[in-house]
Tab-separated table of C-alpha atoms in Angstrom:
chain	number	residue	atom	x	y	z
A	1	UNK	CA	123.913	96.162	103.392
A	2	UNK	CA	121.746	94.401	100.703
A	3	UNK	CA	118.722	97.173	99.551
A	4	UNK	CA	116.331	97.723	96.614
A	5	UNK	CA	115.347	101.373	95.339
A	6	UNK	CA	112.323	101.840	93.523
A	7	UNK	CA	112.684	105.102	92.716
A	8	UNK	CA	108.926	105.898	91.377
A	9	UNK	CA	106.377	105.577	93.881
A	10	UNK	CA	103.721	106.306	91.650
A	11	UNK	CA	103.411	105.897	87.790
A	12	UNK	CA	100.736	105.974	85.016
A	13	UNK	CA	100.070	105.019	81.692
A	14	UNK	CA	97.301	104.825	79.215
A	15	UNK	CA	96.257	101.632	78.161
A	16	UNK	CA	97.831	99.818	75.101
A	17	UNK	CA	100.626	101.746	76.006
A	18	UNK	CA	104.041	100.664	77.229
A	19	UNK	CA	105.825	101.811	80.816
A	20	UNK	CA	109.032	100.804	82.126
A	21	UNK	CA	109.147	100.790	86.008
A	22	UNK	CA	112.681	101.291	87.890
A	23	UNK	CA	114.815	99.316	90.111
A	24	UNK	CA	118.142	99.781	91.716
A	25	UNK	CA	119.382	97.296	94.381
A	26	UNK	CA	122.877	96.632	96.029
A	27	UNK	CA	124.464	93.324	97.255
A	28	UNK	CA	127.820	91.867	97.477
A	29	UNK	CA	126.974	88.826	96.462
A	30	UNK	CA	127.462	87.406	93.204
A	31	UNK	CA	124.850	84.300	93.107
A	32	UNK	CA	121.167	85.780	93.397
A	33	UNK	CA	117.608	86.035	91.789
A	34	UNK	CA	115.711	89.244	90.957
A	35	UNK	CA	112.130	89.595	91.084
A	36	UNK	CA	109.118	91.470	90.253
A	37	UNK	CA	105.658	91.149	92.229
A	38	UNK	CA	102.403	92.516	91.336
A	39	UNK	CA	100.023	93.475	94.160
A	40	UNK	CA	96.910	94.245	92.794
A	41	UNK	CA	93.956	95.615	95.262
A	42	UNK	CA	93.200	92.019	96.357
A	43	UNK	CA	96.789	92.403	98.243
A	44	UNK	CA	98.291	88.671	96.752
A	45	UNK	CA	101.433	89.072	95.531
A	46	UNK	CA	102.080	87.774	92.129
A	47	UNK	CA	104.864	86.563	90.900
A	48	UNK	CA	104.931	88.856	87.299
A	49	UNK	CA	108.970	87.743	86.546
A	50	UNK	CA	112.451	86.900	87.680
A	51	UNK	CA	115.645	87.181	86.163
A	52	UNK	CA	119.064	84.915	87.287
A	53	UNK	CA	121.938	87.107	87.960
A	54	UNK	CA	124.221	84.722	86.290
A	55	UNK	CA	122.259	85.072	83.094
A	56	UNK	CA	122.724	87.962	80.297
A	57	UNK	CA	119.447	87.013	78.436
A	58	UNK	CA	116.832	89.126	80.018
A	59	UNK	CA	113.809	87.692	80.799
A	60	UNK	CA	110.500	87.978	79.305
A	61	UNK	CA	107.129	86.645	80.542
A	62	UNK	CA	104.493	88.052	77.683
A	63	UNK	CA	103.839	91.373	78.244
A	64	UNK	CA	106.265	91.911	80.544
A	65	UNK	CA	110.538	92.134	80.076
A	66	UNK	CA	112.975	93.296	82.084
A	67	UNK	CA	116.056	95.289	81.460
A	68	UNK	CA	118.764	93.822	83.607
A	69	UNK	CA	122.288	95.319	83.991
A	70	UNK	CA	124.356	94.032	86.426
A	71	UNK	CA	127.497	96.031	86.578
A	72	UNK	CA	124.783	98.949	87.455
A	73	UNK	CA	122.661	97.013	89.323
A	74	UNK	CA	119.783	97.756	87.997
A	75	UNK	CA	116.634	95.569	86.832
A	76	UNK	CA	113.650	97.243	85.240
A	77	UNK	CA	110.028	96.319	84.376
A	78	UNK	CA	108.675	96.945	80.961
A	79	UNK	CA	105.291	96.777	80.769
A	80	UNK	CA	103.865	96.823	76.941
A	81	UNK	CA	100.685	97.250	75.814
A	82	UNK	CA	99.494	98.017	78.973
A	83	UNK	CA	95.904	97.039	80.070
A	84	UNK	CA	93.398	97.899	82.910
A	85	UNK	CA	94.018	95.048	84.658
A	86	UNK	CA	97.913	95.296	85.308
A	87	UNK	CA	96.955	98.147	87.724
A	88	UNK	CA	98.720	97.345	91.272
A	89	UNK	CA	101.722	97.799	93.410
A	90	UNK	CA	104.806	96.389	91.745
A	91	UNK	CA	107.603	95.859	94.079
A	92	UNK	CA	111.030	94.606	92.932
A	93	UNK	CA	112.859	92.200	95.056
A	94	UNK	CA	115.840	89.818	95.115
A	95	UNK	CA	116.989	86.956	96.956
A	96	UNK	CA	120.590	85.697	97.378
A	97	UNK	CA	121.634	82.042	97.269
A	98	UNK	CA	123.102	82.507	101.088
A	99	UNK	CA	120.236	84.135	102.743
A	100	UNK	CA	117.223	83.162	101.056
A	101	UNK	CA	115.289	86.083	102.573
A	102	UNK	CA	113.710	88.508	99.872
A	103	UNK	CA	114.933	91.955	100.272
A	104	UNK	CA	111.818	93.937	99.050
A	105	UNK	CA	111.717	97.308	97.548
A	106	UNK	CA	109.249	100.119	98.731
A	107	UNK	CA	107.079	99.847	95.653
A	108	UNK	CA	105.652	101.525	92.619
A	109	UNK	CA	102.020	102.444	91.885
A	110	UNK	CA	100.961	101.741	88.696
A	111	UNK	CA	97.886	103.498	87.719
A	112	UNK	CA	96.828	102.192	84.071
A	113	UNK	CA	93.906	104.357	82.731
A	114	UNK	CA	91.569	104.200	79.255
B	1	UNK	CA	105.164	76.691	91.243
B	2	UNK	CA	103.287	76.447	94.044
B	3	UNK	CA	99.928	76.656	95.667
B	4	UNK	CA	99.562	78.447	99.024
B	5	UNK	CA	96.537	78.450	100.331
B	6	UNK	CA	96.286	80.883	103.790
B	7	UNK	CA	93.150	81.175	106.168
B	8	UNK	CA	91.806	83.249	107.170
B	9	UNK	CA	91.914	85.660	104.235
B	10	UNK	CA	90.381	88.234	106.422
B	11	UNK	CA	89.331	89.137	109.852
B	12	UNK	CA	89.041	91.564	112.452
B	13	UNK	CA	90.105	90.162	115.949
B	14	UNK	CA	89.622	92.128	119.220
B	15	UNK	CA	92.364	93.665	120.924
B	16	UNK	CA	94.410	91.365	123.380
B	17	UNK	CA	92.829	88.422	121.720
B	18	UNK	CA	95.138	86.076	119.410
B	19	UNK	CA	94.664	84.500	116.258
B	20	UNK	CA	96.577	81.609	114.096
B	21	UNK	CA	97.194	81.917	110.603
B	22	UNK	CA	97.432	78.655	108.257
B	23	UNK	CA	99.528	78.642	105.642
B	24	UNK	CA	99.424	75.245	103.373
B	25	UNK	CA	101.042	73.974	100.561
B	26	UNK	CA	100.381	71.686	97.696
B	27	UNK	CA	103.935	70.361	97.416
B	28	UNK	CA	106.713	69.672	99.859
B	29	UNK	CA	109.372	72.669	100.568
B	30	UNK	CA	112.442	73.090	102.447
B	31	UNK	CA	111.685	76.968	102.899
B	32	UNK	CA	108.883	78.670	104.415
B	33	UNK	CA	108.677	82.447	105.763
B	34	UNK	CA	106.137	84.542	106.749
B	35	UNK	CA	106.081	88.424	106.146
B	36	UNK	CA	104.133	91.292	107.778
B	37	UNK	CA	102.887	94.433	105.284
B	38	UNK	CA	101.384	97.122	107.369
B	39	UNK	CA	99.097	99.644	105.738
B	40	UNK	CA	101.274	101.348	102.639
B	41	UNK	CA	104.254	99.798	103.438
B	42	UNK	CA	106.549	97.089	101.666
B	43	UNK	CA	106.996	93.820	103.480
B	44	UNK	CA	108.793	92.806	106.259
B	45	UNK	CA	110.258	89.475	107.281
B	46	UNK	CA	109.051	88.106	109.998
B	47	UNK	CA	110.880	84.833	110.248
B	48	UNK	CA	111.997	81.781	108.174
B	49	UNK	CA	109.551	78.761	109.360
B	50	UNK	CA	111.859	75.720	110.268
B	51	UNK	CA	110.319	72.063	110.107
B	52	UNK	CA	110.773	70.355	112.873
B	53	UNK	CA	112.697	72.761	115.025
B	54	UNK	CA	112.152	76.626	116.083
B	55	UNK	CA	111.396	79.305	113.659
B	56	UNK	CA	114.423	81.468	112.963
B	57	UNK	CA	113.663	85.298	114.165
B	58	UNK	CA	114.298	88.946	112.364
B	59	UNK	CA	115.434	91.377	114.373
B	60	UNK	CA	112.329	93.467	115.396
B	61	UNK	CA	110.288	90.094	116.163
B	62	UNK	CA	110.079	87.736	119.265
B	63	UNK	CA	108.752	84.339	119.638
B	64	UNK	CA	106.293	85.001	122.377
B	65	UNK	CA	104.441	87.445	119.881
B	66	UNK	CA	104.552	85.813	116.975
B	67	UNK	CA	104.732	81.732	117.886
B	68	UNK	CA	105.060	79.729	114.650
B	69	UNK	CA	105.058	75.967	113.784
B	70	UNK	CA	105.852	73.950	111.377
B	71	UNK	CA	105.073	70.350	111.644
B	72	UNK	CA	105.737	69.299	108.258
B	73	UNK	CA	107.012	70.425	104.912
B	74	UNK	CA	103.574	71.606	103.478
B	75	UNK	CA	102.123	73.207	106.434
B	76	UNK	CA	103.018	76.101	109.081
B	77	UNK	CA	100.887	78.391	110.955
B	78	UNK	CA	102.093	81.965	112.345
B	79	UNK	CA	99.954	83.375	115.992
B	80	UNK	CA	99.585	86.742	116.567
B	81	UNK	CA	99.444	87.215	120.259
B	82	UNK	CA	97.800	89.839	122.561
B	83	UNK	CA	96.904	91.836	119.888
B	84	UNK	CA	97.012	95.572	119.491
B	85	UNK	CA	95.831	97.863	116.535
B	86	UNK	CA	99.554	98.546	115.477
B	87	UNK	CA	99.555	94.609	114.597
B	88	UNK	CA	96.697	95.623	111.584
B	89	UNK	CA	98.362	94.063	108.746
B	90	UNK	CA	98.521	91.715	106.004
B	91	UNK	CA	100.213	88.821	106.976
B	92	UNK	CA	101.735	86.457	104.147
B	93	UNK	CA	103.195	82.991	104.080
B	94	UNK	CA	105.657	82.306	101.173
B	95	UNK	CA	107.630	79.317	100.104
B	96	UNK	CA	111.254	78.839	97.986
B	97	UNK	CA	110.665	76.777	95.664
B	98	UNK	CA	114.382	75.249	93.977
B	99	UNK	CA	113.982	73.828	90.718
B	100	UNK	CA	116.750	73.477	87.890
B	101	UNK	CA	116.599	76.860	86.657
B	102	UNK	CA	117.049	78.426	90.755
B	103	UNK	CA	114.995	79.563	93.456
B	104	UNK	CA	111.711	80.810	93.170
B	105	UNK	CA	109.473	82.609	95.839
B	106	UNK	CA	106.128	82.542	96.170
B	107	UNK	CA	103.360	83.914	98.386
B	108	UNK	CA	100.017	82.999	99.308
B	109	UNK	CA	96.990	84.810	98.998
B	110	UNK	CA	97.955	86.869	102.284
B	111	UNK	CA	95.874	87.202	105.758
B	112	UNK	CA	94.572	90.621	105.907
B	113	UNK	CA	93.936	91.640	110.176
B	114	UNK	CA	92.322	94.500	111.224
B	115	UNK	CA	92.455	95.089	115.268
B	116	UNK	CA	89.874	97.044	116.848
């Protein structure tokens, strides 16, 4: 069965700070993409990051970088200097090249405060 | 990337009535799908929007409820029939987008229905 655990369901931070958000997820497939959404109150969901499996360089978008390790299976979210606005659901998610259906995880509540 | 633009962003529709989400695109894809979120959850898959034949089903989820077309590569709408207050949701339309570097999903602005 392909999953995603996000361990955290809620986190906070103070702002400027930095916060790492955790992911787990299982597949047998070797060919996929791995994802992170932000949801803030306005319910889109925005595309913060993704990551190749195939690739060892971890990907970084600004702010935001991931820690991905694919023997554990495991693809974090590091948020740095952390501002008001990145408050939101972040849910991690990942995609193989077979399927093309996102398997979502249940989400983590980030709560950024001054 | 891609723009998805869905109507309506938001309504509240009376029980046993039945309402049609749009979901358009400003480029051609292959893949469209359209997800449910009920009230603090994650989302759910509804089914994968096929142009030009029938929309491919999750378990859980029947045509008759949830009819969806797809008449071209930049447009597809989702129905919600004979609604009930357990179908209060957000409903979102997302697109795979394959460029050199992979796949990459994205979602539209979402169609938040409340049932009363």
């Amino acid at each position: 069965a392909q999953t995603v655990t996000q361990s955290q369901p809620e986190m906070s931070v103070q702002e400027a700070e930095t916060v790492t958000l955790s992911c787990t997820y299982d597949t047998s497939e070797n060919n996929y993409y791995l994802f992170w959404y932000k949801q803030p109150p306005s319910r889109q969901m925005i595309l913060v990051i993704r990551q190749e499996a195939y690739k060892q360089q971890n990907a970084t978008e600004n702010r935001f970088s991931v820690n991905f390790q694919k023997a554990a299976k495991s693809f974090s979210l590091k948020i740095s200097d952390s501002q008001l606005g990145d408050t939101a659901m972040y849910f991690c998610a990942f995609v193989t090249s077979n399927t093309d259906k996102l398997i979502f995880g249940t989400g983590t509540r980030l709560q950024v405060f001054p | 990337s891609a723009v998805i633009s869905q109507k309506p962003s938001r309504d509240i529709c009376q029980r046993g009535t039945s309402l049609t989400i749009q979901c358009q695109v400003d480029s051609q894809v292959t893949m469209m799908f359209w997800y449910r979120q009920q009230p603090g959850q994650s989302l759910t898959l509804i089914a994968t929007a096929n142009q030009g034949s029938e929309a491919t089903y999750e378990s859980g989820f029947v045509i008759d409820k949830f009819p969806i077309s797809r008449p071209n590569l930049t447009f597809s709408t989702l129905t919600v029939s004979n609604m009930s207050p357990e179908d209060s949701s957000i409903y979102l339309c997302s697109v795979e987008v394959r460029g050199a570097a992979g796949n990459t999903i994205y979602f539209g602005e979402g169609s938040w229905l409340t049932v009363v």
